[in-house]
Tab-separated table of C-alpha atoms in Angstrom:
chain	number	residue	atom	x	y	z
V	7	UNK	CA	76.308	43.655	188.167
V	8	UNK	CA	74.027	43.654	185.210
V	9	UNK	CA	71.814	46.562	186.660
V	10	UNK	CA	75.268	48.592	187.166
V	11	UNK	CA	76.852	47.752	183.091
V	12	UNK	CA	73.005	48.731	182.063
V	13	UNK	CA	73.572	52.216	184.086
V	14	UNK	CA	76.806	52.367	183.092
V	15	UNK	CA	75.770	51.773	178.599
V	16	UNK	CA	73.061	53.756	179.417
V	17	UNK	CA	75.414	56.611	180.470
V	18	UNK	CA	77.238	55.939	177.387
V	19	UNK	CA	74.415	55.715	175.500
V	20	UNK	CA	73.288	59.007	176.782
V	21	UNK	CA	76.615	60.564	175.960
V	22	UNK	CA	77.114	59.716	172.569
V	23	UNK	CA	73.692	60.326	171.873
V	24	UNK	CA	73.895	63.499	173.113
V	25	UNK	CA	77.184	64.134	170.723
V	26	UNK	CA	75.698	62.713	168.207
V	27	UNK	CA	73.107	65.669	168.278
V	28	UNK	CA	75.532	67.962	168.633
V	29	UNK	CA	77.556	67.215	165.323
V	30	UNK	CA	74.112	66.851	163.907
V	31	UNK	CA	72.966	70.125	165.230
V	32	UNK	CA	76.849	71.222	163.817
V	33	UNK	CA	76.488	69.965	160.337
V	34	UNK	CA	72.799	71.269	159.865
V	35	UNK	CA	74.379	74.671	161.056
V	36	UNK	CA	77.004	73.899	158.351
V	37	UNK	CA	74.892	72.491	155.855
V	38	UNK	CA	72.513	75.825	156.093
V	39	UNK	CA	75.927	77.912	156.070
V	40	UNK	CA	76.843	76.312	153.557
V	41	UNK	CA	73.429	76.430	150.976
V	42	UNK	CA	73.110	80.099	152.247
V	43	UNK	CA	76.913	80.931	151.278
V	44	UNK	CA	75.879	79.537	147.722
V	45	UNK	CA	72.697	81.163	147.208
V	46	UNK	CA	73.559	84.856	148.318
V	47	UNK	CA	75.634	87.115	145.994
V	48	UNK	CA	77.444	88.186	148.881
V	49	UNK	CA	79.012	84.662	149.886
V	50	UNK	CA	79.812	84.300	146.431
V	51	UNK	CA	81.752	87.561	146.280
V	52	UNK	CA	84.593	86.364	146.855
V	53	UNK	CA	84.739	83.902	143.807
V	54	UNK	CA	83.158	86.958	141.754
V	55	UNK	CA	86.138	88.795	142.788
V	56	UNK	CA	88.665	86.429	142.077
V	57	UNK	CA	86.918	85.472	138.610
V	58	UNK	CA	86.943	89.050	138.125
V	59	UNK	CA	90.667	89.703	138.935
V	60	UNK	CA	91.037	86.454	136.979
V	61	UNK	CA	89.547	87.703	133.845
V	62	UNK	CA	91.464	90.949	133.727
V	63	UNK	CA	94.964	89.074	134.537
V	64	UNK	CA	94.217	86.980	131.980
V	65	UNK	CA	92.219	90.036	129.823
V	66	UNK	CA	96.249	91.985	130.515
V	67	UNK	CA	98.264	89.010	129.777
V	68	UNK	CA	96.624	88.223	126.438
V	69	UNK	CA	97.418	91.908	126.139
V	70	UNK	CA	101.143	91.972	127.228
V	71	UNK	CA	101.131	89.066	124.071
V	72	UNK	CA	99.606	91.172	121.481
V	73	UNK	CA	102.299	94.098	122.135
V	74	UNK	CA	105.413	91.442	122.709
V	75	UNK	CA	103.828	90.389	118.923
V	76	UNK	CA	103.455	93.801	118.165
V	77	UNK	CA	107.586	94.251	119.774
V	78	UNK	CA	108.805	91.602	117.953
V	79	UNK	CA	107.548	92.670	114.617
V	80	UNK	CA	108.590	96.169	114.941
V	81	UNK	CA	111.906	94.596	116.022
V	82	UNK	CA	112.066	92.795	112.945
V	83	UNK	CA	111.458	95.846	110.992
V	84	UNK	CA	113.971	97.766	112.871
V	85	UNK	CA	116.234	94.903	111.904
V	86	UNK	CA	115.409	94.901	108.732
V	87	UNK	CA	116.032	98.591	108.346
V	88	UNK	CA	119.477	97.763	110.135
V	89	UNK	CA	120.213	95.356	107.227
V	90	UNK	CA	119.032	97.871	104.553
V	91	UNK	CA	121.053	100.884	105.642
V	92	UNK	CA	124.301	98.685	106.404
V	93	UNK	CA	124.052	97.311	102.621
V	94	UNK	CA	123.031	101.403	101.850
V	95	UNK	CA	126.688	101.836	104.045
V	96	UNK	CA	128.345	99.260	102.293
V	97	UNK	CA	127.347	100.280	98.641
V	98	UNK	CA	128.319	103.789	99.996
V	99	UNK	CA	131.745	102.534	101.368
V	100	UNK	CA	132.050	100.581	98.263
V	101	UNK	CA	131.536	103.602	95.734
V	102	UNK	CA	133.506	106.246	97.749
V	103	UNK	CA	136.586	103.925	97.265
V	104	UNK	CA	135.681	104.239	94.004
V	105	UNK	CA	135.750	107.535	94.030
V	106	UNK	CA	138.806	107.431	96.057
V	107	UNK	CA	140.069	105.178	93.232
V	108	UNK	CA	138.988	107.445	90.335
V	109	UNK	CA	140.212	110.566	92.316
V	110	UNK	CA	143.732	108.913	92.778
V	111	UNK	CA	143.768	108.234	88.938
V	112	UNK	CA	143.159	112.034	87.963
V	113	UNK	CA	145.635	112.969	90.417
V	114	UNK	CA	147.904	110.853	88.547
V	115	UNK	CA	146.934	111.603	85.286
V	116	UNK	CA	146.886	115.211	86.281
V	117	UNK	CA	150.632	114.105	87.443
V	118	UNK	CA	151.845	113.465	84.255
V	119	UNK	CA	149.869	116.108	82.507
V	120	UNK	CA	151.555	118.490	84.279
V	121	UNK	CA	154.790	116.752	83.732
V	122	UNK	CA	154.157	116.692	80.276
V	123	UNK	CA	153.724	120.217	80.601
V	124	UNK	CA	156.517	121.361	82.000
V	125	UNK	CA	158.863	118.709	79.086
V	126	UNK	CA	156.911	120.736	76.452
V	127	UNK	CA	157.544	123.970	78.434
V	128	UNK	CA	161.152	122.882	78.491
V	129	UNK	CA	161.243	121.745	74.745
V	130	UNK	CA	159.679	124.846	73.888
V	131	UNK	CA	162.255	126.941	75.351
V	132	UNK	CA	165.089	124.731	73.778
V	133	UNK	CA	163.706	124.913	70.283
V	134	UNK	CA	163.314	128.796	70.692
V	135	UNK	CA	167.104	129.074	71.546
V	136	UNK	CA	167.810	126.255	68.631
V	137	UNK	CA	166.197	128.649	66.607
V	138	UNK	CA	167.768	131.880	68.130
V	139	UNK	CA	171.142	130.260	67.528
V	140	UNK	CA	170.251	128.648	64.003
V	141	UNK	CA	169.185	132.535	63.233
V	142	UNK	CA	172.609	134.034	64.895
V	143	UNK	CA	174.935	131.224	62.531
V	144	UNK	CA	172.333	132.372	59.381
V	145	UNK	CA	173.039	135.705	60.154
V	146	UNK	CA	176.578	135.357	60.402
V	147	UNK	CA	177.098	133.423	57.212
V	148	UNK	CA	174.703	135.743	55.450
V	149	UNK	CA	177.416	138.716	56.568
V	150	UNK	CA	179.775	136.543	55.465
V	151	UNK	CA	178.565	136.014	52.191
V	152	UNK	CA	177.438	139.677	51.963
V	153	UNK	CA	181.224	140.452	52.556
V	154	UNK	CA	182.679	137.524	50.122
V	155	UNK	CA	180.386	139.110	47.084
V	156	UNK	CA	181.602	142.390	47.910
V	157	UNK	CA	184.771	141.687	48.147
V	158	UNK	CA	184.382	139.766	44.898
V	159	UNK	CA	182.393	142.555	43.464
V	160	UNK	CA	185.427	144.534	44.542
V	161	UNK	CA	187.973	142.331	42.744
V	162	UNK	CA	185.604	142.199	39.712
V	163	UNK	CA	185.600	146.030	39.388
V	164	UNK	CA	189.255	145.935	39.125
V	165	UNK	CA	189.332	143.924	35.941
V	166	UNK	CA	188.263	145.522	33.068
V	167	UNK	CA	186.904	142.629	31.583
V	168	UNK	CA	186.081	139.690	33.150
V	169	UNK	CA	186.413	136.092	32.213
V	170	UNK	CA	183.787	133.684	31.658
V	171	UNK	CA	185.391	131.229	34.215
V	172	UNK	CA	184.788	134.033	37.358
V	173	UNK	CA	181.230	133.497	37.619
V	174	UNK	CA	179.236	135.797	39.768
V	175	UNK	CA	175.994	133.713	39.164
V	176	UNK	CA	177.452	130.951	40.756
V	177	UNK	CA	177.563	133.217	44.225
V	178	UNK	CA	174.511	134.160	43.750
V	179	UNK	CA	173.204	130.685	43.332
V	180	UNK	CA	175.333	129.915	45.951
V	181	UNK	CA	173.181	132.626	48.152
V	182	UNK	CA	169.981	131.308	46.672
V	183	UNK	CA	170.306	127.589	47.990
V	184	UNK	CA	171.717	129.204	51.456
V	185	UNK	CA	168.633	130.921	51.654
V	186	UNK	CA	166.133	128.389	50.747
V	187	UNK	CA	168.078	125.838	53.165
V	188	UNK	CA	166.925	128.902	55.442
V	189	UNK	CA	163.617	129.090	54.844
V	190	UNK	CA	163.558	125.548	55.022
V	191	UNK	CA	164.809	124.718	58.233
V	192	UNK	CA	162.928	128.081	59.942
V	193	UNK	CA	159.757	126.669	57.911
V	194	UNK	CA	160.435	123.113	59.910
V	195	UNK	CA	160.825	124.857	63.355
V	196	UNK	CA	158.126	126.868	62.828
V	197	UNK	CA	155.955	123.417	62.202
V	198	UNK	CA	157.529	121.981	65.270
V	199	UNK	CA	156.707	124.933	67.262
V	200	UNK	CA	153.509	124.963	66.032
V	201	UNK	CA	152.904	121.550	67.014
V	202	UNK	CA	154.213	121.897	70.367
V	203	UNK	CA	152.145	124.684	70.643
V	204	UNK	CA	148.879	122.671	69.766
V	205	UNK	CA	150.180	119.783	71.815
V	206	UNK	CA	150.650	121.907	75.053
V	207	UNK	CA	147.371	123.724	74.072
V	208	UNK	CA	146.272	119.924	74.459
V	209	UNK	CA	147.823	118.966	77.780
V	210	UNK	CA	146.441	122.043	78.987
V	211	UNK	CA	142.742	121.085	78.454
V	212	UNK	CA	143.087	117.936	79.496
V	213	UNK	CA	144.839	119.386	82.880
V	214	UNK	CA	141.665	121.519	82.770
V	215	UNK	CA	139.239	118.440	82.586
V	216	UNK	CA	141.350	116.551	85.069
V	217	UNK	CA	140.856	119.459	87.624
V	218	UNK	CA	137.166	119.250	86.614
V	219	UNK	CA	137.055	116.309	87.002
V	220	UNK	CA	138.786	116.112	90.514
V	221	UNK	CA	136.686	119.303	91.743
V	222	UNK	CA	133.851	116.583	90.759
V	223	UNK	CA	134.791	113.884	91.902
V	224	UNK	CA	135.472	115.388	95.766
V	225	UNK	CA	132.097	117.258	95.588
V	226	UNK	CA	130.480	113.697	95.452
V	227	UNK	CA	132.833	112.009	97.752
V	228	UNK	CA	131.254	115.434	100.154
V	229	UNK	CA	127.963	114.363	99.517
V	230	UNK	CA	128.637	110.410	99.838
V	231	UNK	CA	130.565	111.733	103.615
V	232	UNK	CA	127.354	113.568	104.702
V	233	UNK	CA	124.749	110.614	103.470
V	234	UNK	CA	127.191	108.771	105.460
V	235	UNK	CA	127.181	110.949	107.846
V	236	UNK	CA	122.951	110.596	108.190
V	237	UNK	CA	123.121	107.165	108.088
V	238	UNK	CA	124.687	106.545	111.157
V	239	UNK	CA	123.296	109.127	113.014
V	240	UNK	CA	120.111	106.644	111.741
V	241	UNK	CA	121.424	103.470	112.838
V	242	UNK	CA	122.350	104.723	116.229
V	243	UNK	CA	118.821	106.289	116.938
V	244	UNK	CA	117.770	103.320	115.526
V	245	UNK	CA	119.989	101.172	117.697
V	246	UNK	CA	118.813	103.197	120.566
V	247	UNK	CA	115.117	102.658	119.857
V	248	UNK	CA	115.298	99.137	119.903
V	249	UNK	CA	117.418	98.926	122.889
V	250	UNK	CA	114.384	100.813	124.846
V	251	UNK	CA	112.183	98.895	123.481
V	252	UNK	CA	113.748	95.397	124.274
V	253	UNK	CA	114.212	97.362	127.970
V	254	UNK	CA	110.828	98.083	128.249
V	255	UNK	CA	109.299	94.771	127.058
V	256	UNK	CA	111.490	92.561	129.510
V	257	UNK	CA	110.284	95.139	132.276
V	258	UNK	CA	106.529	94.750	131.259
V	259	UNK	CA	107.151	90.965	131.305
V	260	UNK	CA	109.019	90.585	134.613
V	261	UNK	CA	106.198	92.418	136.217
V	262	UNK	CA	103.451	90.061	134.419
V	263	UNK	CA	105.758	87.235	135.709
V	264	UNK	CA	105.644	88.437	139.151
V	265	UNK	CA	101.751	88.940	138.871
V	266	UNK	CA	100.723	85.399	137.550
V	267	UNK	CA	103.218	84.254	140.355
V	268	UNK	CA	101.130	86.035	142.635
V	269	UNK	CA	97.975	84.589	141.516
V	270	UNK	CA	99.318	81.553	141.112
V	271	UNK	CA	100.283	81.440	144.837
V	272	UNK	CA	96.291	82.747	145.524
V	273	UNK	CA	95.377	79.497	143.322
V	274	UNK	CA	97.811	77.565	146.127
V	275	UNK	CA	96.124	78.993	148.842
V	276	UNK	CA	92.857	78.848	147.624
V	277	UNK	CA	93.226	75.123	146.580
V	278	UNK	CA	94.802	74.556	150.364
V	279	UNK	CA	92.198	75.914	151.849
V	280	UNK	CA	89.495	74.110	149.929
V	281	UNK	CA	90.769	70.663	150.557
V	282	UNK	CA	90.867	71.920	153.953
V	283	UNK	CA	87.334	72.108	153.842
V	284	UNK	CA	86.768	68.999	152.418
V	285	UNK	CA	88.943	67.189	154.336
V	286	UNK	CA	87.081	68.635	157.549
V	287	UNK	CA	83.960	67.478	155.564
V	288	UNK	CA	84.965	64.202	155.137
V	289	UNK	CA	85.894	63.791	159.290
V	290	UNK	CA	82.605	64.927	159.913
V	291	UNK	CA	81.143	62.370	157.370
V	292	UNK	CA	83.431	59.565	158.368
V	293	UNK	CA	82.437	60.258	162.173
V	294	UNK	CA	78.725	61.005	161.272
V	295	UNK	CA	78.869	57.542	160.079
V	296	UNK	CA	80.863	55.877	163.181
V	297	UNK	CA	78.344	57.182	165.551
V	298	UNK	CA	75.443	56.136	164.065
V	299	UNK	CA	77.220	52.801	163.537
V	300	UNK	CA	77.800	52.714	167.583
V	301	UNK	CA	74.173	54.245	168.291
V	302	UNK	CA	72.830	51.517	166.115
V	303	UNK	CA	75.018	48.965	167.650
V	304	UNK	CA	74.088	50.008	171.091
V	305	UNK	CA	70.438	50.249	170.575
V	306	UNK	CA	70.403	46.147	169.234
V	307	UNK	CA	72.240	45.869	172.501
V	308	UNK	CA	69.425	47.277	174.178
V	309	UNK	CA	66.340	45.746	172.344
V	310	UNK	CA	68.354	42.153	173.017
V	311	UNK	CA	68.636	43.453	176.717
V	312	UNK	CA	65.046	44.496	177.051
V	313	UNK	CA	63.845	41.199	174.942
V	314	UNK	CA	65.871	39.218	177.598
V	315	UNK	CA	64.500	41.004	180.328
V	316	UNK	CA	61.101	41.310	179.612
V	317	UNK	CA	61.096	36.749	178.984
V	318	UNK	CA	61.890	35.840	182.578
V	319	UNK	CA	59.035	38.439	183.476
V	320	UNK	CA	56.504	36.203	180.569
């Protein structure tokens, strides 16, 4: 019995001995796999390459960062412009009001200059038949004192001497105050005319500045329209711009997203498959050290076997 359990440990013996030198044999292969992997450039390639592609991901990224800067500041300005030509449109909406303001205020004023006009027109013609009238009645009574101081003339012929209480001078003063009274009020029309003349000479240079002044005022509000005008044409290319530009950006960052995804997935894998490595590592070690635990254990068995066989034989 003790000759067949000796056979039967040495088998066993044999057998992990012989595995034992195996993953020996295995993990000097490794080992030199491993040292030669690390010392040539071309096992080391791979890490080249992926410190290479690292670099230039990181080398575009820091890139894609300078123009988002770059983006955002000229997207400021653009706003900035925005602002400045909507306080540009305001101030432009605010003084064409004006001007819409002033213009409605010579229209009225050109209004009432032209009523004024056409009262002064109107008095003008009413004076002038006033005074055609006043000159018909004039005329009149100056026929019909003509024909009184005839007819007293006539009657003073007939008497052969005339009394000093028929008084001819009195007629003729009579005809002397009718004519002053006549030169008097003709001298007043005349001043009346004359002053409605320079008054309607006066309405009609200030109708003359008011349409001046309108023919101005819608030449600017023109000019204000077409800087208007500009100004959006401006804000919309503007507009555009930054709308392309916001496009663009969020395309040129989705696709940086998508490629640090990408390498961040590599990373994944590449981390995977190093603690694969290690892990493998690690069973060999762990196993490594169980065998030569057993082979150790086994060969005491052995020396206490031979010891015990070779006293009997003493």
């Amino acid at each position: 019995e003790e000759s067949l359990q000796m056979w039967d440990l040495n088998k066993r013996l044999e057998a992990y001995l012989a595995r034992v030198k195996f993953l020996e044999e295995e993990n000097e292969m490794l080992r030199a796999e491993i040292q030669s992997t690390k010392s040539s450039p071309a096992g080391n390639s791979w890490r080249v390459k992926y410190e290479e592609e690292l670099r230039a991901l990181r080398d575009a990224l820091d890139h894609a960062f300078r123009e988002k800067c770059t983006a955002e500041l000229a997207r400021d300005n653009l706003y900035e412009e925005v602002q400045q030509v909507k306080s540009r449109c305001q101030k432009e909406q605010a003084a064409r009001e004006e001007a819409k303001k002033q213009l409605s205020l010579s229209r009225k004023e050109l209004e009432e200059e032209r009523r004024a006009q056409i009262w002064l027109k109107e008095r003008a013609v009413q004076l002038e038949k006033e005074v055609e009238t006043l000159l018909e009645v004039h005329e009149e009574e100056k026929a019909g004192l003509d024909q009184e101081i005839a007819s007293f003339s006539h009657s003073l012929e007939s008497f052969r001497c005339a009394p000093v209480a028929f008084q001819p001078v009195e007629v003729e003063d009579y005809s002397k105050r009718l004519s002053e009274i006549w030169k008097g009020a003709v001298e007043t029309y005349k001043t009346e005319v004359s002053q409605l003349e320079g008054s309607l000479c006066q309405a009609k240079e200030n109708l003359w500045k008011a349409v001046e002044d309108n023919q101005q005022s819608q030449l600017q509000l023109q000019h204000l329209e077409k800087d208007l005008a500009g100004l959006k044409a401006r804000k919309e290319m503007l507009e555009e711009s930054l709308a392309q530009q916001w496009q663009e950006q969020r395309g040129e960052a989705e696709k940086f997203q998508l490629a640090m995804e990408a390498l961040e997935q590599e990373q994944q894998s590449l981390r995977v498959q190093i603690a694969r490595v290690l892990e493998d590592r690690q069973q060999l070690m762990h196993l490594k050290m169980s065998l030569s635990l057993e082979v150790a254990t086994y060969r005491t068995l052995l020396e206490a076997e031979s010891t015990r066989l070779q006293m009997p034989a003493g």
